[in-house]
Tab-separated table of N, CA and C in Angstrom:
chain	number	residue	atom	x	y	z
A	1	UNK	N	47.355	49.158	-86.156
A	1	UNK	CA	47.685	47.756	-86.357
A	1	UNK	C	46.906	46.848	-85.426
A	2	UNK	N	46.634	47.310	-84.241
A	2	UNK	CA	45.901	46.483	-83.286
A	2	UNK	C	44.508	46.164	-83.811
A	3	UNK	N	43.821	47.136	-84.387
A	3	UNK	CA	42.483	46.911	-84.930
A	3	UNK	C	42.496	45.886	-86.053
A	4	UNK	N	43.518	45.895	-86.851
A	4	UNK	CA	43.621	44.941	-87.957
A	4	UNK	C	43.831	43.535	-87.416
A	5	UNK	N	44.663	43.398	-86.414
A	5	UNK	CA	44.926	42.087	-85.837
A	5	UNK	C	43.650	41.508	-85.234
A	6	UNK	N	42.881	42.329	-84.549
A	6	UNK	CA	41.653	41.866	-83.931
A	6	UNK	C	40.673	41.406	-85.003
A	7	UNK	N	40.531	42.166	-86.082
A	7	UNK	CA	39.612	41.783	-87.146
A	7	UNK	C	40.058	40.510	-87.854
A	8	UNK	N	41.352	40.372	-88.071
A	8	UNK	CA	41.850	39.180	-88.740
A	8	UNK	C	41.783	37.958	-87.827
A	9	UNK	N	41.835	38.182	-86.540
A	9	UNK	CA	41.821	37.082	-85.598
A	9	UNK	C	40.430	36.510	-85.360
A	10	UNK	N	39.392	37.195	-85.820
A	10	UNK	CA	38.037	36.700	-85.608
A	10	UNK	C	37.644	35.748	-86.737
A	11	UNK	N	37.075	34.666	-86.373
A	11	UNK	CA	36.612	33.698	-87.348
A	11	UNK	C	35.109	33.570	-87.170
A	12	UNK	N	34.348	34.119	-88.099
A	12	UNK	CA	32.891	34.122	-87.983
A	12	UNK	C	32.243	32.888	-88.579
A	13	UNK	N	33.018	32.008	-89.180
A	13	UNK	CA	32.440	30.808	-89.753
A	13	UNK	C	32.214	29.779	-88.644
A	14	UNK	N	31.035	29.186	-88.629
A	14	UNK	CA	30.781	28.159	-87.604
A	14	UNK	C	31.630	26.919	-87.873
A	15	UNK	N	32.080	26.329	-86.803
A	15	UNK	CA	32.868	25.110	-86.956
A	15	UNK	C	31.930	23.920	-86.849
A	16	UNK	N	32.126	22.968	-87.717
A	16	UNK	CA	31.280	21.778	-87.713
A	16	UNK	C	31.749	20.835	-86.609
A	17	UNK	N	30.823	20.393	-85.818
A	17	UNK	CA	31.118	19.430	-84.768
A	17	UNK	C	30.583	18.087	-85.243
A	18	UNK	N	31.488	17.155	-85.425
A	18	UNK	CA	31.084	15.839	-85.902
A	18	UNK	C	30.497	15.035	-84.750
A	19	UNK	N	29.309	14.508	-84.975
A	19	UNK	CA	28.670	13.695	-83.945
A	19	UNK	C	29.436	12.382	-83.809
A	20	UNK	N	29.743	12.013	-82.592
A	20	UNK	CA	30.478	10.777	-82.335
A	20	UNK	C	29.487	9.654	-82.073
A	21	UNK	N	29.690	8.539	-82.737
A	21	UNK	CA	28.837	7.385	-82.529
A	21	UNK	C	29.703	6.148	-82.332
A	22	UNK	N	29.074	5.116	-81.800
A	22	UNK	CA	29.743	3.823	-81.644
A	22	UNK	C	28.829	2.750	-82.223
A	23	UNK	N	29.409	1.627	-82.595
A	23	UNK	CA	28.638	0.526	-83.144
A	23	UNK	C	28.146	-0.375	-82.020
A	24	UNK	N	26.887	-0.756	-82.127
A	24	UNK	CA	26.294	-1.728	-81.207
A	24	UNK	C	25.540	-2.753	-82.043
A	25	UNK	N	25.188	-3.863	-81.427
A	25	UNK	CA	24.365	-4.858	-82.089
A	25	UNK	C	22.953	-4.761	-81.541
A	26	UNK	N	21.973	-4.815	-82.425
A	26	UNK	CA	20.578	-4.825	-82.010
A	26	UNK	C	19.906	-6.070	-82.586
A	27	UNK	N	18.949	-6.586	-81.863
A	27	UNK	CA	18.232	-7.783	-82.282
A	27	UNK	C	17.333	-7.456	-83.471
A	28	UNK	N	17.321	-8.324	-84.474
A	28	UNK	CA	16.447	-8.161	-85.637
A	28	UNK	C	15.134	-8.912	-85.449
A	29	UNK	N	15.047	-9.669	-84.367
A	29	UNK	CA	13.832	-10.409	-84.019
A	29	UNK	C	13.851	-10.639	-82.514
A	30	UNK	N	12.707	-10.987	-81.953
A	30	UNK	CA	12.660	-11.310	-80.528
A	30	UNK	C	13.499	-12.559	-80.258
A	31	UNK	N	14.298	-12.496	-79.194
A	31	UNK	CA	15.140	-13.626	-78.787
A	31	UNK	C	14.676	-14.042	-77.396
A	32	UNK	N	14.217	-15.272	-77.267
A	32	UNK	CA	13.710	-15.773	-75.984
A	32	UNK	C	14.845	-16.255	-75.088
A	33	UNK	N	14.565	-16.360	-73.802
A	33	UNK	CA	15.529	-16.916	-72.853
A	33	UNK	C	15.965	-18.288	-73.352
A	34	UNK	N	17.260	-18.523	-73.379
A	34	UNK	CA	17.797	-19.810	-73.789
A	34	UNK	C	18.051	-19.955	-75.275
A	35	UNK	N	17.484	-19.053	-76.098
A	35	UNK	CA	17.750	-19.114	-77.533
A	35	UNK	C	19.202	-18.741	-77.806
A	36	UNK	N	19.853	-19.407	-78.759
A	36	UNK	CA	21.223	-19.029	-79.101
A	36	UNK	C	21.246	-17.646	-79.754
A	37	UNK	N	22.189	-16.827	-79.328
A	37	UNK	CA	22.344	-15.490	-79.908
A	37	UNK	C	23.488	-15.578	-80.911
A	38	UNK	N	23.125	-15.512	-82.176
A	38	UNK	CA	24.071	-15.709	-83.274
A	38	UNK	C	24.069	-14.492	-84.200
A	39	UNK	N	25.060	-14.390	-85.065
A	39	UNK	CA	25.130	-13.233	-85.972
A	39	UNK	C	23.892	-13.039	-86.851
A	40	UNK	N	23.153	-14.103	-87.136
A	40	UNK	CA	22.001	-13.961	-88.036
A	40	UNK	C	20.766	-13.350	-87.372
A	41	UNK	N	20.789	-13.098	-86.063
A	41	UNK	CA	19.634	-12.488	-85.393
A	41	UNK	C	19.931	-11.066	-84.903
A	42	UNK	N	21.032	-10.483	-85.391
A	42	UNK	CA	21.407	-9.123	-84.989
A	42	UNK	C	21.832	-8.318	-86.221
A	43	UNK	N	21.880	-7.007	-86.030
A	43	UNK	CA	22.444	-6.116	-87.036
A	43	UNK	C	23.231	-5.026	-86.318
A	44	UNK	N	24.162	-4.412	-87.035
A	44	UNK	CA	24.981	-3.345	-86.475
A	44	UNK	C	24.218	-2.028	-86.605
A	45	UNK	N	24.266	-1.239	-85.546
A	45	UNK	CA	23.629	0.069	-85.540
A	45	UNK	C	24.580	1.072	-84.904
A	46	UNK	N	24.615	2.287	-85.424
A	46	UNK	CA	25.432	3.369	-84.858
A	46	UNK	C	24.574	4.153	-83.873
A	47	UNK	N	25.084	4.329	-82.646
A	47	UNK	CA	24.343	5.080	-81.632
A	47	UNK	C	25.286	6.041	-80.916
A	48	UNK	N	24.702	6.999	-80.244
A	48	UNK	CA	25.463	7.905	-79.391
A	48	UNK	C	26.071	7.080	-78.256
A	49	UNK	N	27.319	7.358	-77.873
A	49	UNK	CA	27.940	6.579	-76.795
A	49	UNK	C	27.126	6.566	-75.494
A	50	UNK	N	26.396	7.623	-75.230
A	50	UNK	CA	25.586	7.685	-74.016
A	50	UNK	C	24.359	6.766	-74.096
A	51	UNK	N	24.024	6.298	-75.289
A	51	UNK	CA	22.855	5.441	-75.469
A	51	UNK	C	23.189	3.949	-75.374
A	52	UNK	N	24.465	3.635	-75.158
A	52	UNK	CA	24.868	2.230	-75.058
A	52	UNK	C	24.351	1.648	-73.755
A	53	UNK	N	23.738	0.459	-73.855
A	53	UNK	CA	23.264	-0.226	-72.652
A	53	UNK	C	24.126	-1.456	-72.406
A	54	UNK	N	24.657	-1.549	-71.218
A	54	UNK	CA	25.525	-2.675	-70.876
A	54	UNK	C	26.865	-2.596	-71.586
A	55	UNK	N	27.546	-3.731	-71.635
A	55	UNK	CA	28.830	-3.827	-72.320
A	55	UNK	C	28.539	-4.237	-73.750
A	56	UNK	N	28.885	-3.374	-74.683
A	56	UNK	CA	28.446	-3.562	-76.065
A	56	UNK	C	29.280	-4.573	-76.834
A	57	UNK	N	28.629	-5.186	-77.806
A	57	UNK	CA	29.291	-5.898	-78.880
A	57	UNK	C	29.341	-4.905	-80.041
A	58	UNK	N	30.373	-4.952	-80.856
A	58	UNK	CA	30.431	-4.045	-81.999
A	58	UNK	C	30.422	-4.772	-83.332
A	59	UNK	N	30.553	-6.093	-83.302
A	59	UNK	CA	30.601	-6.861	-84.540
A	59	UNK	C	29.872	-8.192	-84.341
A	60	UNK	N	29.020	-8.574	-85.282
A	60	UNK	CA	28.284	-9.831	-85.130
A	60	UNK	C	29.185	-11.053	-84.953
A	61	UNK	N	30.398	-10.998	-85.476
A	61	UNK	CA	31.301	-12.154	-85.348
A	61	UNK	C	31.689	-12.420	-83.894
A	62	UNK	N	31.425	-11.479	-82.995
A	62	UNK	CA	31.733	-11.659	-81.577
A	62	UNK	C	30.734	-12.600	-80.899
A	63	UNK	N	29.609	-12.834	-81.540
A	63	UNK	CA	28.588	-13.711	-80.955
A	63	UNK	C	28.936	-15.163	-81.229
A	64	UNK	N	28.831	-15.973	-80.193
A	64	UNK	CA	29.261	-17.372	-80.295
A	64	UNK	C	28.106	-18.359	-80.215
A	65	UNK	N	26.878	-17.852	-80.163
A	65	UNK	CA	25.736	-18.746	-80.028
A	65	UNK	C	25.381	-19.037	-78.590
A	66	UNK	N	25.972	-18.285	-77.648
A	66	UNK	CA	25.627	-18.456	-76.233
A	66	UNK	C	24.136	-18.151	-76.050
A	67	UNK	N	23.490	-18.817	-75.106
A	67	UNK	CA	22.051	-18.594	-74.915
A	67	UNK	C	21.751	-17.239	-74.266
A	68	UNK	N	20.632	-16.674	-74.666
A	68	UNK	CA	20.176	-15.428	-74.054
A	68	UNK	C	19.807	-15.697	-72.601
A	69	UNK	N	20.256	-14.851	-71.705
A	69	UNK	CA	19.958	-15.009	-70.282
A	69	UNK	C	18.625	-14.398	-69.899
A	70	UNK	N	18.099	-13.527	-70.749
A	70	UNK	CA	16.777	-12.935	-70.562
A	70	UNK	C	16.240	-12.555	-71.940
A	71	UNK	N	14.941	-12.300	-72.061
A	71	UNK	CA	14.379	-11.965	-73.372
A	71	UNK	C	15.013	-10.695	-73.944
A	72	UNK	N	15.312	-10.731	-75.226
A	72	UNK	CA	15.856	-9.572	-75.928
A	72	UNK	C	14.852	-9.249	-77.039
A	73	UNK	N	14.224	-8.099	-76.942
A	73	UNK	CA	13.190	-7.727	-77.898
A	73	UNK	C	13.799	-7.171	-79.186
A	74	UNK	N	13.042	-7.261	-80.261
A	74	UNK	CA	13.454	-6.700	-81.547
A	74	UNK	C	13.849	-5.235	-81.379
A	75	UNK	N	14.927	-4.821	-82.032
A	75	UNK	CA	15.473	-3.451	-82.005
A	75	UNK	C	16.076	-3.056	-80.664
A	76	UNK	N	16.286	-4.044	-79.790
A	76	UNK	CA	16.938	-3.796	-78.505
A	76	UNK	C	18.407	-4.169	-78.631
A	77	UNK	N	19.276	-3.405	-77.955
A	77	UNK	CA	20.702	-3.708	-77.988
A	77	UNK	C	20.984	-5.074	-77.364
A	78	UNK	N	21.908	-5.789	-77.966
A	78	UNK	CA	22.367	-7.074	-77.439
A	78	UNK	C	23.696	-6.803	-76.734
A	79	UNK	N	23.687	-6.917	-75.421
A	79	UNK	CA	24.889	-6.639	-74.635
A	79	UNK	C	25.572	-7.939	-74.232
A	80	UNK	N	26.805	-7.809	-73.787
A	80	UNK	CA	27.521	-8.986	-73.304
A	80	UNK	C	26.817	-9.574	-72.086
A	81	UNK	N	26.196	-8.733	-71.288
A	81	UNK	CA	25.472	-9.205	-70.117
A	81	UNK	C	24.267	-10.057	-70.511
A	82	UNK	N	23.647	-9.750	-71.645
A	82	UNK	CA	22.449	-10.480	-72.051
A	82	UNK	C	22.752	-11.910	-72.492
A	83	UNK	N	24.020	-12.188	-72.801
A	83	UNK	CA	24.402	-13.543	-73.197
A	83	UNK	C	25.476	-14.126	-72.276
A	84	UNK	N	25.690	-13.469	-71.133
A	84	UNK	CA	26.608	-13.998	-70.128
A	84	UNK	C	28.069	-13.934	-70.506
A	85	UNK	N	28.461	-12.980	-71.342
A	85	UNK	CA	29.860	-12.898	-71.768
A	85	UNK	C	30.600	-11.676	-71.234
A	86	UNK	N	30.066	-11.018	-70.210
A	86	UNK	CA	30.741	-9.851	-69.678
A	86	UNK	C	31.977	-10.242	-68.887
A	87	UNK	N	32.884	-9.279	-68.756
A	87	UNK	CA	34.132	-9.498	-67.997
A	87	UNK	C	33.870	-9.200	-66.533
A	88	UNK	N	34.354	-10.037	-65.669
A	88	UNK	CA	34.193	-9.801	-64.221
A	88	UNK	C	35.378	-9.057	-63.698
C-alpha cells in the first residue's frame, strides 16, 4: 500500500505560473518640462512589478494636466514624481 500511495501522490504535470503584471502609464510622445500631462499623451501598459519606476499611475483619468517637472520621453513611464503628484 505504501508504494501505491507514493505513486498516486506524485504529480508529474507542470504547474502553470501566471506572470504577474501591473498597469502603468507610458508617454505616447515626448513631453517637455512644463507641458501639461494629460490622458491624451499617455497609454496604459502592463509591466512586471519590478519594472515600475517611481510611484505609478494606473489609469489615464488620474492625470490632471499638471506640468511635467522634467522631460518625459516617448515610451517612458509617467510617474507621480514626474508631474509632482507623489505623496510625502
